[in-house]
Coordinates of C-alpha atoms and ligand atoms in Angstrom, one line a residue:
M116 CA 65.1 58.2 -51.4
S117 CA 68.7 59.1 -50.7
S118 CA 70.3 59.4 -47.3
P119 CA 73.2 61.8 -46.6
H120 CA 76.9 60.9 -47.2
H121 CA 79.3 61.2 -44.4
I122 CA 82.9 62.4 -44.1
D123 CA 85.4 63.2 -41.3
I124 CA 87.4 66.4 -41.8
R125 CA 89.9 68.5 -39.8
V126 CA 89.8 72.2 -40.1
T127 CA 91.1 75.3 -38.3
P128 CA 88.8 76.9 -35.7
E129 CA 88.3 79.9 -38.0
I130 CA 87.1 77.7 -40.8
A131 CA 84.9 75.6 -38.5
H132 CA 83.0 78.8 -37.6
Q133 CA 82.6 80.3 -41.1
P134 CA 80.0 78.4 -43.1
E135 CA 81.2 79.5 -46.6
R136 CA 84.9 78.7 -45.9
L137 CA 83.8 75.4 -44.3
K138 CA 81.8 74.5 -47.4
A139 CA 84.9 75.2 -49.6
S140 CA 87.1 73.0 -47.4
L141 CA 84.5 70.3 -47.4
A142 CA 84.2 70.3 -51.2
E143 CA 88.0 70.1 -51.4
Y144 CA 88.1 67.1 -49.0
I145 CA 85.4 65.3 -51.1
G146 CA 87.2 66.3 -54.3
I147 CA 84.4 68.3 -56.0
S148 CA 83.6 72.0 -56.6
A149 CA 81.6 73.9 -53.9
E150 CA 78.8 74.2 -56.5
E151 CA 78.4 70.5 -56.6
L152 CA 77.5 70.4 -52.9
S153 CA 73.9 70.9 -52.0
E154 CA 73.4 70.9 -48.2
F155 CA 75.6 69.9 -45.3
K156 CA 75.4 69.6 -41.5
I157 CA 78.0 69.1 -38.8
I158 CA 76.9 66.0 -36.9
K159 CA 79.9 65.5 -34.5
R160 CA 82.4 68.1 -33.3
S161 CA 85.5 68.0 -31.1
I162 CA 88.6 69.9 -30.7
D163 CA 92.1 68.4 -31.1
A164 CA 94.5 70.7 -29.1
R165 CA 97.4 68.2 -29.0
A166 CA 99.4 69.7 -31.8
R167 CA 100.6 73.4 -32.0
Q168 CA 98.0 74.1 -34.7
I169 CA 94.7 73.4 -33.0
K170 CA 92.1 71.7 -35.2
Y171 CA 88.4 71.0 -35.1
Q172 CA 87.6 67.4 -35.9
L173 CA 84.2 67.4 -37.7
R174 CA 82.0 64.6 -38.9
I175 CA 79.8 66.1 -41.7
A176 CA 76.7 64.8 -43.4
Y177 CA 76.1 66.2 -46.8
F178 CA 74.0 65.9 -50.0
L179 CA 75.3 66.4 -53.6
R180 CA 73.6 68.6 -56.2
D181 CA 70.7 66.7 -57.9
E182 CA 70.2 64.5 -54.8
S183 CA 66.9 64.9 -53.0
V184 CA 67.6 66.3 -49.6
I185 CA 65.9 64.4 -46.8
W186 CA 67.5 64.8 -43.4
P187 CA 66.9 61.8 -41.1
S188 CA 64.8 63.0 -38.2
Q189 CA 64.5 61.5 -34.7
Q190 CA 61.0 60.4 -33.8
P191 CA 59.9 62.4 -30.8
K192 CA 59.0 60.3 -27.7
E193 CA 55.4 59.3 -27.4
Y194 CA 53.8 59.8 -24.0
Q195 CA 50.5 58.3 -23.0
Q196 CA 47.7 60.3 -21.4
V197 CA 47.3 58.7 -17.9
T198 CA 44.5 59.0 -15.4
D199 CA 43.7 57.9 -11.8
Q200 CA 42.6 54.5 -13.2
D201 CA 46.2 53.7 -14.3
P202 CA 48.7 52.2 -11.8
K203 CA 50.3 54.9 -9.7
V204 CA 54.1 55.0 -9.1
L205 CA 55.7 57.2 -6.5
V206 CA 58.8 59.0 -7.7
V207 CA 60.7 60.6 -4.8
G208 CA 63.0 63.3 -5.9
S209 CA 62.8 65.5 -9.0
G210 CA 66.5 65.4 -10.0
P211 CA 67.5 63.9 -13.4
A212 CA 66.9 60.4 -12.1
G213 CA 63.3 61.2 -10.9
L214 CA 62.4 63.4 -13.9
F215 CA 63.5 60.9 -16.5
A216 CA 61.9 58.1 -14.5
A217 CA 58.6 60.0 -14.5
L218 CA 58.8 60.7 -18.3
K219 CA 59.5 57.0 -19.0
L220 CA 56.6 56.0 -16.8
L221 CA 54.3 58.1 -19.0
E222 CA 55.7 56.5 -22.1
E223 CA 54.7 53.2 -20.5
G224 CA 51.2 54.3 -19.5
L225 CA 51.8 54.5 -15.7
K226 CA 50.9 57.5 -13.6
P227 CA 54.0 59.1 -11.9
I228 CA 53.4 61.0 -8.7
V229 CA 56.6 63.0 -8.2
I230 CA 57.3 64.4 -4.8
E231 CA 60.1 66.9 -4.2
R232 CA 61.2 68.3 -0.8
G233 CA 62.4 71.5 -2.4
K234 CA 60.8 74.3 -4.3
D235 CA 60.2 74.9 -8.0
V236 CA 63.2 76.2 -9.9
R237 CA 62.1 79.8 -9.8
S238 CA 61.4 80.0 -6.1
R239 CA 64.6 78.0 -5.4
R240 CA 66.7 80.8 -6.9
R241 CA 65.9 83.1 -4.0
D242 CA 67.2 80.5 -1.5
L243 CA 70.5 80.3 -3.5
A244 CA 70.9 84.1 -3.2
K245 CA 70.4 83.8 0.5
I246 CA 73.2 81.3 0.8
N247 CA 75.6 83.4 -1.3
K248 CA 74.7 86.8 0.3
E249 CA 73.5 86.1 3.8
H250 CA 75.2 82.7 4.6
L251 CA 71.7 81.2 5.3
V252 CA 71.2 77.6 4.3
N253 CA 67.6 76.4 3.9
P254 CA 67.8 72.6 4.5
E255 CA 65.0 72.0 2.0
S256 CA 65.9 74.4 -0.8
N257 CA 69.5 74.9 -1.8
Y258 CA 72.0 74.0 -4.6
C259 CA 71.3 70.3 -4.1
F260 CA 67.6 70.2 -3.2
G261 CA 64.7 71.5 -5.2
E262 CA 63.2 71.0 -8.7
G263 CA 65.7 69.5 -11.1
G264 CA 67.9 68.3 -8.3
A265 CA 71.6 68.9 -7.9
G266 CA 72.1 69.3 -11.6
T267 CA 69.8 72.4 -12.1
Y268 CA 72.3 75.1 -11.1
S269 CA 75.3 73.3 -12.6
D270 CA 77.5 73.5 -15.6
G271 CA 75.1 71.0 -17.1
K272 CA 77.9 68.8 -18.6
L273 CA 76.2 66.0 -20.4
Y274 CA 78.8 63.3 -20.9
T275 CA 79.3 60.1 -19.3
R276 CA 81.5 57.0 -19.7
S277 CA 78.7 54.7 -18.7
G278 CA 75.7 53.6 -20.8
H279 CA 75.3 52.6 -24.5
K280 CA 75.7 55.3 -27.2
K281 CA 72.1 54.9 -28.2
T282 CA 70.8 55.3 -24.7
I283 CA 72.9 58.4 -24.1
E284 CA 71.7 59.8 -27.4
G285 CA 68.1 59.2 -26.3
I286 CA 68.7 61.2 -23.1
L287 CA 70.2 64.1 -25.0
Q288 CA 67.3 63.9 -27.5
T289 CA 64.9 64.2 -24.5
F290 CA 66.7 67.4 -23.4
V291 CA 66.4 68.8 -26.9
E292 CA 62.7 67.9 -27.0
H293 CA 62.4 70.1 -23.9
C294 CA 64.2 73.0 -25.6
A295 CA 67.9 72.4 -25.0
N296 CA 70.1 73.6 -27.9
E297 CA 70.7 71.0 -30.6
D298 CA 74.4 71.6 -30.2
I299 CA 74.4 69.0 -27.4
L300 CA 73.7 66.3 -30.0
V301 CA 76.8 67.4 -31.9
D302 CA 79.5 68.3 -29.4
A303 CA 81.8 65.6 -28.1
H304 CA 81.6 67.2 -24.6
P305 CA 78.1 68.8 -24.5
H306 CA 77.0 71.1 -21.8
I307 CA 73.9 73.3 -21.2
G308 CA 74.8 75.9 -18.6
T309 CA 73.1 77.1 -15.4
N310 CA 71.2 79.9 -17.2
K311 CA 69.5 77.5 -19.6
L312 CA 68.7 74.5 -17.4
P313 CA 65.8 75.9 -15.3
A314 CA 63.6 76.5 -18.4
I315 CA 64.3 72.9 -19.7
I316 CA 63.5 71.5 -16.3
T317 CA 60.3 73.5 -16.2
N318 CA 59.3 72.1 -19.6
M319 CA 59.8 68.6 -18.3
R320 CA 57.6 69.2 -15.3
Q321 CA 54.9 70.7 -17.6
K322 CA 55.1 67.6 -19.8
I323 CA 54.6 65.3 -16.8
I324 CA 51.6 67.3 -15.7
D325 CA 50.1 67.7 -19.2
F326 CA 50.1 63.9 -19.6
G327 CA 48.3 63.2 -16.3
G328 CA 51.2 62.8 -13.9
E329 CA 51.5 64.8 -10.7
V330 CA 54.4 66.9 -9.3
H331 CA 54.3 68.2 -5.7
F332 CA 56.9 70.6 -4.3
E333 CA 57.7 71.1 -0.7
T334 CA 56.6 67.6 -0.2
K335 CA 59.2 65.6 1.7
L336 CA 59.3 61.8 2.3
T337 CA 59.6 61.6 6.1
D338 CA 59.1 57.9 6.7
F339 CA 58.7 54.5 5.0
I340 CA 55.5 52.5 5.7
I341 CA 56.7 48.9 5.7
E342 CA 54.7 45.7 6.4
K343 CA 56.2 42.2 6.2
N344 CA 59.1 43.3 4.0
V345 CA 56.8 45.1 1.6
L346 CA 56.8 48.9 1.1
Q347 CA 53.2 49.9 1.4
G348 CA 53.7 53.6 1.0
I349 CA 55.4 56.6 2.4
E350 CA 54.8 59.3 4.9
I351 CA 55.1 62.8 3.7
N352 CA 55.8 66.0 5.7
N353 CA 55.3 64.0 8.9
E354 CA 51.6 64.0 8.5
K355 CA 50.1 62.2 5.5
I356 CA 50.5 58.7 4.1
I357 CA 50.5 58.0 0.4
Y358 CA 50.1 54.5 -0.9
A359 CA 51.3 53.4 -4.3
E360 CA 52.1 50.2 -6.2
A361 CA 55.8 51.0 -6.3
C362 CA 58.3 53.7 -5.2
I363 CA 61.3 54.9 -7.2
L364 CA 63.6 56.4 -4.6
A365 CA 65.7 59.0 -6.4
T366 CA 66.6 61.3 -3.5
G367 CA 70.3 62.0 -4.4
H368 CA 73.4 61.6 -2.3
S369 CA 72.8 64.6 -0.1
A370 CA 69.6 63.3 1.4
R371 CA 71.3 61.9 4.5
D372 CA 68.0 61.8 6.4
I373 CA 66.8 59.1 3.9
F374 CA 69.9 56.9 4.6
Y375 CA 69.4 57.3 8.4
A376 CA 65.6 56.6 8.1
L377 CA 66.3 53.4 6.1
H378 CA 69.1 52.3 8.5
Q379 CA 66.8 52.8 11.5
K380 CA 64.2 50.6 9.9
H381 CA 66.8 47.9 9.4
V382 CA 66.6 48.2 5.6
K383 CA 69.9 46.8 4.1
L384 CA 72.4 49.5 3.1
E385 CA 76.0 49.1 2.0
F386 CA 79.2 51.2 2.4
K387 CA 80.5 52.4 -1.0
T388 CA 83.9 53.9 -1.8
F389 CA 83.6 57.5 -2.8
A390 CA 85.8 60.5 -3.4
M391 CA 86.7 63.7 -1.6
G392 CA 89.1 66.5 -1.9
V393 CA 89.2 70.2 -2.8
R394 CA 88.1 72.5 -5.5
V395 CA 90.9 74.2 -7.4
E396 CA 90.5 77.5 -9.2
H397 CA 92.8 79.3 -11.8
P398 CA 92.3 82.3 -14.0
Q399 CA 90.7 80.9 -17.2
A400 CA 93.2 82.7 -19.4
L401 CA 96.0 80.7 -17.7
I402 CA 94.3 77.3 -18.4
D403 CA 93.7 78.4 -22.0
K404 CA 97.4 79.3 -22.4
I405 CA 98.4 75.9 -21.0
Q406 CA 95.9 73.9 -23.0
Y407 CA 96.0 75.7 -26.3
K408 CA 99.7 76.6 -26.1
T409 CA 99.0 80.1 -27.4
P410 CA 99.2 83.4 -25.5
A411 CA 95.5 84.1 -26.1
R412 CA 92.5 81.9 -27.0
G413 CA 91.1 84.2 -29.7
E414 CA 87.5 84.4 -30.8
Y415 CA 87.0 80.9 -32.3
L416 CA 88.0 78.6 -29.5
P417 CA 85.9 77.9 -26.4
P418 CA 87.3 78.4 -22.9
S419 CA 89.4 75.3 -22.4
A420 CA 88.9 72.4 -20.1
Y421 CA 91.2 69.7 -18.6
S422 CA 90.9 66.2 -17.3
L423 CA 93.6 64.9 -15.0
V424 CA 94.2 61.6 -13.4
E425 CA 97.1 60.1 -11.5
Q426 CA 97.8 57.2 -9.2
V427 CA 99.4 58.0 -5.8
D428 CA 100.0 55.1 -3.4
N429 CA 98.0 52.9 -5.7
K430 CA 94.9 55.1 -5.4
G431 CA 93.4 57.5 -7.8
V432 CA 93.8 61.3 -7.6
Y433 CA 91.7 63.0 -10.3
S434 CA 89.9 66.1 -11.6
F435 CA 86.2 66.0 -11.4
C436 CA 83.4 68.2 -12.8
M437 CA 85.7 70.7 -14.4
C438 CA 83.9 74.0 -15.0
P439 CA 85.6 76.3 -17.6
G440 CA 84.5 79.9 -17.2
G441 CA 82.8 78.9 -14.0
I442 CA 81.9 79.8 -10.4
I443 CA 82.5 77.9 -7.2
A444 CA 79.2 77.4 -5.4
P445 CA 78.3 76.9 -1.8
C446 CA 76.5 73.5 -1.8
A447 CA 75.8 72.8 1.9
T448 CA 72.4 71.3 2.6
S449 CA 72.3 71.8 6.4
K450 CA 73.4 74.4 8.9
G451 CA 76.8 73.9 10.4
E452 CA 78.5 72.5 7.3
V453 CA 80.2 73.8 4.2
V454 CA 80.5 72.1 0.8
T455 CA 81.9 73.3 -2.5
N456 CA 81.0 72.4 -6.1
G457 CA 81.1 74.3 -9.4
W458 CA 78.8 75.6 -12.2
S459 CA 79.1 77.6 -15.4
P460 CA 76.8 79.6 -17.6
S461 CA 76.1 78.4 -21.1
K462 CA 78.8 80.7 -22.5
R463 CA 81.3 79.8 -19.9
N464 CA 82.4 83.4 -19.8
N465 CA 83.4 83.9 -16.2
P466 CA 87.1 84.7 -15.7
Y467 CA 87.9 81.6 -13.7
A468 CA 88.2 77.9 -14.3
N469 CA 87.5 75.5 -11.4
S470 CA 87.5 71.8 -10.9
G471 CA 87.2 69.3 -8.1
I472 CA 90.4 67.5 -7.4
V473 CA 89.6 64.4 -5.4
V474 CA 91.0 61.2 -4.0
T475 CA 89.4 57.8 -3.5
I476 CA 88.2 57.2 0.1
D477 CA 88.0 53.6 1.1
D478 CA 88.1 51.7 4.4
E479 CA 91.8 52.5 4.9
E480 CA 90.7 56.1 5.6
L481 CA 87.9 55.0 7.9
H482 CA 89.5 53.1 10.8
D483 CA 87.7 55.3 13.4
Y484 CA 84.4 55.1 11.7
Q485 CA 83.8 51.3 11.5
H486 CA 81.2 51.3 14.2
F487 CA 78.9 53.3 12.0
G488 CA 78.6 50.2 9.7
P489 CA 77.3 51.0 6.2
L490 CA 77.0 54.7 7.1
R491 CA 80.8 55.0 8.0
G492 CA 81.6 56.9 4.8
L493 CA 78.6 59.2 5.3
K494 CA 79.7 60.0 8.9
F495 CA 83.3 60.8 7.7
Q496 CA 82.0 63.1 5.0
E497 CA 79.7 64.8 7.5
D498 CA 82.6 65.3 9.9
I499 CA 84.9 66.9 7.3
E500 CA 82.1 69.3 6.2
K501 CA 81.5 70.3 9.8
K502 CA 85.2 70.7 10.5
C503 CA 85.6 73.0 7.5
W504 CA 82.7 75.1 8.7
R505 CA 84.3 75.5 12.1
L506 CA 87.8 76.3 10.8
A507 CA 86.5 78.9 8.4
G508 CA 84.5 80.9 10.9
E509 CA 81.1 79.2 11.2
T510 CA 79.5 80.9 8.2
Q511 CA 79.4 79.8 4.6
N512 CA 83.0 81.0 4.2
V513 CA 85.2 78.0 3.2
P514 CA 88.8 77.2 4.1
A515 CA 91.2 78.2 1.3
Q516 CA 94.9 78.0 0.6
R517 CA 97.1 79.0 -2.3
L518 CA 98.0 75.9 -4.2
Q519 CA 101.8 76.8 -4.0
D520 CA 101.4 77.1 -0.2
F521 CA 99.6 73.8 0.0
I522 CA 102.4 72.1 -1.9
A523 CA 105.1 73.9 0.3
K524 CA 103.1 73.1 3.5
R525 CA 102.7 76.7 4.7
K526 CA 99.7 78.8 5.6
S527 CA 98.7 81.4 3.0
K528 CA 99.2 85.0 4.1
S529 CA 96.5 86.1 1.7
I530 CA 93.9 84.4 -0.5
P531 CA 93.8 85.5 -4.2
K532 CA 90.5 86.9 -5.7
N533 CA 88.3 84.0 -6.6
S534 CA 84.7 83.2 -7.7
Y535 CA 83.3 81.8 -4.4
Q536 CA 80.8 84.4 -3.4
P537 CA 80.3 83.9 0.4
G538 CA 84.0 84.3 1.1
T539 CA 87.1 82.4 2.1
T540 CA 89.3 82.0 5.2
S541 CA 93.0 81.1 5.0
V542 CA 93.3 77.6 6.5
E543 CA 95.9 74.9 6.0
M544 CA 94.4 71.9 4.3
D545 CA 96.6 69.7 6.5
L546 CA 94.3 70.6 9.4
I547 CA 91.3 69.3 7.6
F548 CA 91.9 65.9 6.0
P549 CA 93.6 62.8 7.4
K550 CA 97.4 62.8 6.7
A551 CA 97.5 60.0 4.1
M552 CA 94.7 61.7 2.2
T553 CA 96.4 65.2 2.3
N554 CA 99.6 63.5 1.1
R555 CA 97.9 61.9 -1.9
L556 CA 96.3 65.3 -2.8
R557 CA 99.7 67.0 -2.5
Q558 CA 101.5 64.4 -4.6
G559 CA 98.6 64.5 -7.1
F560 CA 99.0 68.3 -7.5
K561 CA 102.7 67.9 -8.1
K562 CA 102.1 65.4 -10.8
F563 CA 99.4 67.5 -12.4
T564 CA 101.9 70.4 -12.5
E565 CA 104.4 68.2 -14.4
K566 CA 101.7 67.5 -17.0
M567 CA 100.3 71.0 -17.2
K568 CA 103.2 73.5 -16.7
G569 CA 101.9 76.5 -14.7
F570 CA 99.1 74.6 -13.0
D571 CA 100.7 75.7 -9.7
H572 CA 100.5 79.4 -10.6
P573 CA 100.8 81.8 -7.6
D574 CA 97.1 82.7 -8.1
A575 CA 95.8 79.1 -8.2
V576 CA 93.8 78.6 -5.0
I577 CA 92.2 75.5 -3.4
L578 CA 88.9 75.6 -1.5
A579 CA 87.6 72.8 0.8
P580 CA 85.8 70.6 0.9
E581 CA 84.8 69.0 -2.4
S582 CA 82.9 66.3 -0.6
R583 CA 79.7 65.5 -2.6
T584 CA 81.2 63.9 -5.7
S585 CA 79.7 60.5 -5.2
S586 CA 77.5 58.6 -2.8
P587 CA 79.3 57.0 0.2
V588 CA 76.3 54.6 0.6
R589 CA 74.7 52.1 -1.8
I590 CA 71.1 51.0 -1.4
P591 CA 71.3 47.5 -2.8
R592 CA 69.0 46.2 -5.5
L593 CA 68.6 43.0 -7.5
D594 CA 70.3 43.0 -10.9
D595 CA 67.3 41.8 -12.8
T596 CA 64.3 43.5 -11.1
L597 CA 66.1 46.6 -9.7
E598 CA 64.1 46.1 -6.5
H599 CA 65.6 46.2 -3.1
P600 CA 66.6 42.6 -2.2
E601 CA 64.8 42.6 1.2
L602 CA 62.1 45.3 0.6
S603 CA 59.8 44.7 -2.3
G604 CA 58.2 47.8 -3.8
L605 CA 61.3 49.9 -3.3
F606 CA 63.3 50.7 -6.4
P607 CA 66.6 52.5 -5.3
C608 CA 67.6 54.9 -8.2
G609 CA 70.1 57.4 -9.3
E610 CA 73.2 58.9 -7.7
G611 CA 72.0 58.6 -4.0
A612 CA 71.4 54.9 -4.3
G613 CA 74.9 54.5 -5.8
Y614 CA 74.0 53.8 -9.4
A615 CA 74.9 57.1 -11.2
G616 CA 77.6 59.8 -11.0
G617 CA 76.3 62.7 -13.0
I618 CA 73.3 64.1 -14.9
V619 CA 73.2 61.7 -17.8
S620 CA 74.0 58.5 -15.9
A621 CA 71.3 59.5 -13.3
A622 CA 68.8 60.1 -16.2
I623 CA 69.7 56.7 -17.7
D624 CA 69.1 55.0 -14.3
G625 CA 65.8 56.8 -13.9
E626 CA 64.6 55.3 -17.2
R627 CA 65.8 51.9 -16.3
C628 CA 64.0 52.0 -12.9
A629 CA 60.8 53.1 -14.7
L630 CA 61.0 50.1 -17.0
A631 CA 61.7 47.8 -14.1
V632 CA 58.6 49.1 -12.3
K633 CA 56.5 48.5 -15.4
Q634 CA 57.7 44.9 -15.6
A635 CA 57.0 44.4 -11.9
I636 CA 53.5 45.8 -12.2
T637 CA 52.8 43.8 -15.4
K638 CA 53.8 40.6 -13.6
T639 CA 51.3 41.1 -10.8
T640 CA 48.3 42.1 -12.9
Ligands
FAD197 C1 76.7 72.6 -8.3 C2 76.7 71.3 -8.9 C3 77.2 71.1 -10.2 C4 77.1 69.9 -10.9 N1 77.5 69.9 -12.2 C5 77.3 68.7 -12.9 C6 77.6 68.7 -14.3 O1 78.0 69.7 -14.9 N2 77.4 67.5 -15.0 C7 77.0 66.4 -14.3 O2 76.8 65.3 -15.0 N3 76.7 66.4 -13.0 C8 76.9 67.5 -12.3 N4 76.6 67.6 -11.0 C9 76.2 66.3 -10.3 C10 74.7 66.0 -10.7 O3 73.9 67.1 -10.5 C11 74.2 64.8 -10.0 O4 75.0 63.7 -10.4 C12 72.7 64.5 -10.4 O5 71.9 65.6 -10.2 C13 72.2 63.3 -9.6 O6 70.9 63.1 -10.0 P1 69.8 62.3 -9.1 O7 68.5 62.6 -9.7 O8 70.3 61.0 -8.8 O9 69.9 63.1 -7.7 P2 69.7 64.7 -7.3 O10 69.9 65.5 -8.5 O11 70.5 64.9 -6.1 O12 68.2 64.8 -7.0 C14 67.6 64.3 -5.8 C15 66.3 65.1 -5.5 O13 65.6 64.5 -4.5 C16 65.1 65.4 -3.6 N5 64.9 64.8 -2.3 C17 65.9 64.5 -1.4 N6 65.3 64.0 -0.3 C18 64.0 64.0 -0.5 C19 62.9 63.6 0.3 N7 63.0 63.1 1.6 N8 61.6 63.8 -0.1 C20 61.4 64.4 -1.4 N9 62.4 64.7 -2.2 C21 63.7 64.6 -1.8 C22 66.1 66.5 -3.6 O14 65.6 67.8 -3.3 C23 66.6 66.5 -5.1 O15 65.8 67.4 -5.9 C24 76.6 68.8 -10.2 C25 76.2 68.9 -8.9 C26 76.2 70.1 -8.3 C27 75.7 70.2 -6.9

């Protein structure tokens, strides 16, 4: 039996998109005629835009004529059929951490009971329309809460710097098993897109139910039932108690009520440094021009992205969650606050490019908040979101300023057309953030403009706040068992607990917690 050969080649975007021309180039690279090639597949793809002539860097697997063609295939995950006789594990939250935890529990023969405060993906869409068109925020169903969690209506970028290559591949493979396009296994910077994610999430939910797990929507954890430092169960919707052998708490960083409830019960929490800033938006064509160094992108290159990082006053200023061809979304989870974030459809074909530009927030920023103890970052975040709401007119309009005006410290006379649907109000960013923070943002933007000439284009606009990039609280857990150090039975998980910063890292953490629960249950039986 033969396995494929591999080769790395660099070709123009035109050739990368035309199979016959690619085959000819591949043969030339190998040093054979095209007829001697049998089959080939691109297995890794990235774009190198550093030189004037942009190239695709491809890793190709191929077979030669006369070789038997057997493509290696990934074994699909095997889930066990579970029943009420199997140990039950509560999974609170159906974001990537909760969903991947539930699927892993099924692989391990444990019964997941997933509870989710929000609605299923389809019903959730109606609440998103209400935020965009009527400025009405449903505190249980919005861009952050509901089936699939905060990542459902996102760009669906699937790359992370944390985790082993094999673990990340396993997560991507699970997305593919639930009908994501196989391109995500090939691209160096894979993404799915808002229009494709809901169907994938629905397939995951169906898998959990088909194998005996449970998924309950509009079911909110409202209290923790604790006896002698052991979590016995949880109260849901202020009325019913569910008991279970273990609880994976994957409620995300926007579930402030969960942090308050734990704090009130004297469950140990820790302050965590986090990041905050603004969302910047440019015409996509401008970013393409800067990044690809050509007047127009043409038909073979994707809308370009960027990733920027600088140090100002020894602290990081960086771009975060860049969405080419994207939309800026209203991501508040309560009345009386505004929050921005970004998403893109799978084709990234909107005329704007947006990105969070954030600075690190640590205790230096939080002098006035020390009395809130471990919740000081959360309180600061809440206050900024409320202030933005007030300054922009007490609707879902957000404060906005032309980037050039922000750099020059003047109020914008007008705000350019942008993708944020509810609307914008001209507000100086200096009125929103503490002085040192505003200064770091301003210096950061100046440095970015030195790197990317034209970044401060007259139509570049910044919207505030970009405040939910990472959790300002950590729910501690033991390194080996992943259980809370003072409350057994509680497994803090995902972004909200401070162990992830995106879809893939949250999914990885979900799987880890499921395995930790399995180990804990095996030990006690
Ligand atoms: C608009 C937007 C775009 C984004 N784009 C990207 C991207 O392209 N790539 C990327 O990697 N990341 C992106 N992110 C971030 C990413 O979505 C999060 O990092 C990820 O979803 C965190 O996963 P999680 O499962 O830990 O938490 P979450 O996804 O926040 O899920 C938590 C879930 O818990 C539920 N919940 C909360 N409280 C309760 C309760 N009391 N009872 C029951 N259920 C509860 C919530 O409703 C929610 O569904 C984006 C986020 C947003 C908002």
